[in-house]
GROMACS .gro file of C-alpha atoms in nm:
model
  162
    1MET     CA    1   2.302  28.348  -7.457
    2ALA     CA    2   2.069  28.500  -7.718
    3ASP     CA    3   2.224  28.839  -7.645
    4ASP     CA    4   2.568  28.697  -7.719
    5HIS     CA    5   2.444  28.560  -8.052
    6GLU     CA    6   2.279  28.889  -8.139
    7ASP     CA    7   2.594  29.083  -8.052
    8LEU     CA    8   2.811  28.852  -8.261
    9ALA     CA    9   2.566  28.872  -8.553
   10ARG     CA   10   2.579  29.251  -8.540
   11ARG     CA   11   2.960  29.250  -8.529
   12LEU     CA   12   2.977  29.010  -8.825
   13GLU     CA   13   2.743  29.232  -9.024
   14ALA     CA   14   2.956  29.535  -8.939
   15LEU     CA   15   3.263  29.343  -9.053
   16VAL     CA   16   3.098  29.273  -9.389
   17GLU     CA   17   3.033  29.644  -9.440
   18ALA     CA   18   3.402  29.729  -9.399
   19TYR     CA   19   3.539  29.410  -9.557
   20VAL     CA   20   3.723  29.438  -9.886
   21THR     CA   21   3.916  29.114  -9.928
   22GLY     CA   22   4.062  28.836  -9.719
   23ASP     CA   23   4.082  28.464  -9.664
   24ILE     CA   24   3.706  28.418  -9.669
   25SER     CA   25   3.436  28.577  -9.878
   26ARG     CA   26   3.184  28.837  -9.767
   27SER     CA   27   2.918  28.574  -9.839
   28ALA     CA   28   3.079  28.334  -9.593
   29ILE     CA   29   3.079  28.604  -9.323
   30LEU     CA   30   2.712  28.675  -9.398
   31LEU     CA   31   2.635  28.305  -9.354
   32LEU     CA   32   2.798  28.315  -9.012
   33ALA     CA   33   2.595  28.624  -8.922
   34ALA     CA   34   2.276  28.454  -9.042
   35GLU     CA   35   2.339  28.151  -8.820
   36GLU     CA   36   2.403  28.380  -8.523
   37TRP     CA   37   2.074  28.561  -8.590
   38ARG     CA   38   1.899  28.223  -8.595
   39GLN     CA   39   2.060  28.130  -8.264
   40ALA     CA   40   1.943  28.464  -8.126
   41GLY     CA   41   1.586  28.376  -8.225
   42GLN     CA   42   1.566  28.640  -8.498
   43PRO     CA   43   1.482  28.453  -8.819
   44ALA     CA   44   1.389  28.768  -9.015
   45ASN     CA   45   1.741  28.905  -8.966
   46ALA     CA   46   1.880  28.563  -9.057
   47LEU     CA   47   1.680  28.560  -9.380
   48ASP     CA   48   1.817  28.903  -9.464
   49CYS     CA   49   2.177  28.787  -9.416
   50PHE     CA   50   2.120  28.468  -9.615
   51GLN     CA   51   1.971  28.672  -9.901
   52ARG     CA   52   2.258  28.920  -9.887
   53ALA     CA   53   2.499  28.623  -9.914
   54VAL     CA   54   2.313  28.502 -10.223
   55ASP     CA   55   2.321  28.852 -10.375
   56ASP     CA   56   2.692  28.894 -10.294
   57GLY     CA   57   2.772  28.575 -10.483
   58GLY     CA   58   3.099  28.509 -10.302
   59GLU     CA   59   3.251  28.166 -10.256
   60VAL     CA   60   3.080  27.954  -9.991
   61SER     CA   61   3.078  27.581  -9.918
   62ILE     CA   62   2.702  27.575  -9.856
   63ASP     CA   63   2.454  27.746 -10.085
   64PRO     CA   64   2.300  28.029  -9.878
   65ARG     CA   65   1.960  27.933 -10.019
   66ALA     CA   66   1.977  27.617  -9.806
   67GLY     CA   67   1.974  27.846  -9.502
   68ILE     CA   68   1.687  28.042  -9.652
   69ALA     CA   69   1.488  27.721  -9.696
   70ASP     CA   70   1.562  27.606  -9.342
   71THR     CA   71   1.459  27.943  -9.199
   72LEU     CA   72   1.140  27.948  -9.406
   73PHE     CA   73   1.050  27.606  -9.266
   74GLU     CA   74   1.118  27.744  -8.918
   75LEU     CA   75   0.876  28.028  -8.997
   76GLU     CA   76   0.617  27.770  -9.110
   77GLN     CA   77   0.639  27.882  -9.472
   78GLN     CA   78   0.670  27.531  -9.611
   79ASP     CA   79   0.562  27.610  -9.968
   80GLU     CA   80   0.817  27.888 -10.001
   81ALA     CA   81   1.087  27.667  -9.848
   82ARG     CA   82   1.014  27.390 -10.098
   83GLU     CA   83   1.027  27.641 -10.385
   84VAL     CA   84   1.375  27.747 -10.274
   85ILE     CA   85   1.487  27.383 -10.252
   86GLU     CA   86   1.355  27.312 -10.600
   87ALA     CA   87   1.538  27.619 -10.732
   88ILE     CA   88   1.861  27.483 -10.585
   89ARG     CA   89   1.799  27.147 -10.751
   90ALA     CA   90   1.712  27.311 -11.085
   91ASP     CA   91   2.032  27.518 -11.083
   92GLY     CA   92   2.245  27.204 -11.037
   93GLY     CA   93   2.603  27.194 -10.921
   94VAL     CA   94   2.504  27.130 -10.560
   95THR     CA   95   2.797  27.077 -10.325
   96PRO     CA   96   2.795  26.778 -10.090
   97ALA     CA   97   2.781  27.023  -9.796
   98THR     CA   98   2.467  27.182  -9.939
   99ALA     CA   99   2.311  26.839 -10.000
  100LEU     CA  100   2.384  26.743  -9.638
  101THR     CA  101   2.234  27.066  -9.507
  102LEU     CA  102   1.919  27.018  -9.714
  103ALA     CA  103   1.889  26.653  -9.612
  104GLU     CA  104   1.914  26.748  -9.244
  105THR     CA  105   1.662  27.029  -9.289
  106LEU     CA  106   1.414  26.801  -9.461
  107VAL     CA  107   1.452  26.537  -9.188
  108ALA     CA  108   1.386  26.801  -8.924
  109TYR     CA  109   1.062  26.898  -9.099
  110GLY     CA  110   0.943  26.544  -9.167
  111ASP     CA  111   1.012  26.496  -9.538
  112LEU     CA  112   1.217  26.178  -9.516
  113ARG     CA  113   1.180  26.075  -9.881
  114GLU     CA  114   1.316  26.404 -10.012
  115ALA     CA  115   1.585  26.404  -9.742
  116HIS     CA  116   1.692  26.056  -9.856
  117ARG     CA  117   1.711  26.179 -10.213
  118TRP     CA  118   1.937  26.473 -10.118
  119ALA     CA  119   2.159  26.256  -9.897
  120THR     CA  120   2.193  25.999 -10.175
  121GLU     CA  121   2.283  26.259 -10.436
  122GLY     CA  122   2.529  26.423 -10.200
  123ALA     CA  123   2.693  26.090 -10.115
  124HIS     CA  124   2.743  26.020 -10.484
  125GLU     CA  125   2.906  26.363 -10.534
  126ALA     CA  126   3.126  26.371 -10.223
  127VAL     CA  127   3.487  26.263 -10.226
  128GLU     CA  128   3.487  25.906 -10.099
  129GLY     CA  129   3.619  25.882  -9.746
  130SER     CA  130   3.596  26.258  -9.681
  131GLY     CA  131   3.422  26.389  -9.371
  132GLU     CA  132   3.131  26.512  -9.583
  133HIS     CA  133   3.102  26.173  -9.752
  134ILE     CA  134   3.087  25.991  -9.419
  135ALA     CA  135   2.838  26.243  -9.278
  136LEU     CA  136   2.615  26.202  -9.583
  137LEU     CA  137   2.635  25.822  -9.561
  138ARG     CA  138   2.545  25.829  -9.191
  139THR     CA  139   2.258  26.071  -9.244
  140ARG     CA  140   2.133  25.864  -9.537
  141TYR     CA  141   2.157  25.543  -9.334
  142ARG     CA  142   1.945  25.686  -9.051
  143ILE     CA  143   1.686  25.811  -9.299
  144ARG     CA  144   1.683  25.478  -9.484
  145VAL     CA  145   1.620  25.290  -9.160
  146ASP     CA  146   1.337  25.529  -9.068
  147LEU     CA  147   1.183  25.478  -9.412
  148GLY     CA  148   1.218  25.100  -9.387
  149LEU     CA  149   1.416  25.078  -9.711
  150PRO     CA  150   1.648  24.783  -9.778
  151GLU     CA  151   2.026  24.814  -9.757
  152ASP     CA  152   2.210  24.906 -10.074
  153GLU     CA  153   2.560  24.968 -10.212
  154LEU     CA  154   2.595  25.305 -10.035
  155ASP     CA  155   2.530  25.139  -9.699
  156ALA     CA  156   2.822  24.906  -9.770
  157LEU     CA  157   3.045  25.214  -9.813
  158LEU     CA  158   2.948  25.327  -9.464
  159ASP     CA  159   3.051  24.991  -9.322
  160THR     CA  160   3.400  25.029  -9.468
  161SER     CA  161   3.443  25.391  -9.354
  162HIS     CA  162   3.444  25.319  -8.977
   0.00000   0.00000   0.00000
């Protein structure tokens, strides 16, 4: 399967080189290529694609730097990953999809408090009742339980979204 991911990543990168305009941005295609490189077990190539997506600046639903942070954690470069996450926070304007991605990344690498913070912020920003909103509420709920925190008003929103 890794070969399939590598082949697809290469084809996506080739597409970006020839791509002028279309329904999705070059950055979005680069994000897809980066995820394929990760699936192929090639994080250095993934980092390159994520950075190219940042540099391209095209429209994406998830900030490519979230993928950079996740990949840096995977490479055991925790300090660098946290610097990227703080840069995302400092820049503001984080989409709910980016907040969800960062929350999930931070859970995977054991930082439940920071993950809870991202999930909470994302839940406040998401359109109530949307798929992202529900996903953020569910992620936040699981984190809250793991942290042993009491229920709050956002948990009540999850109860009504079933």
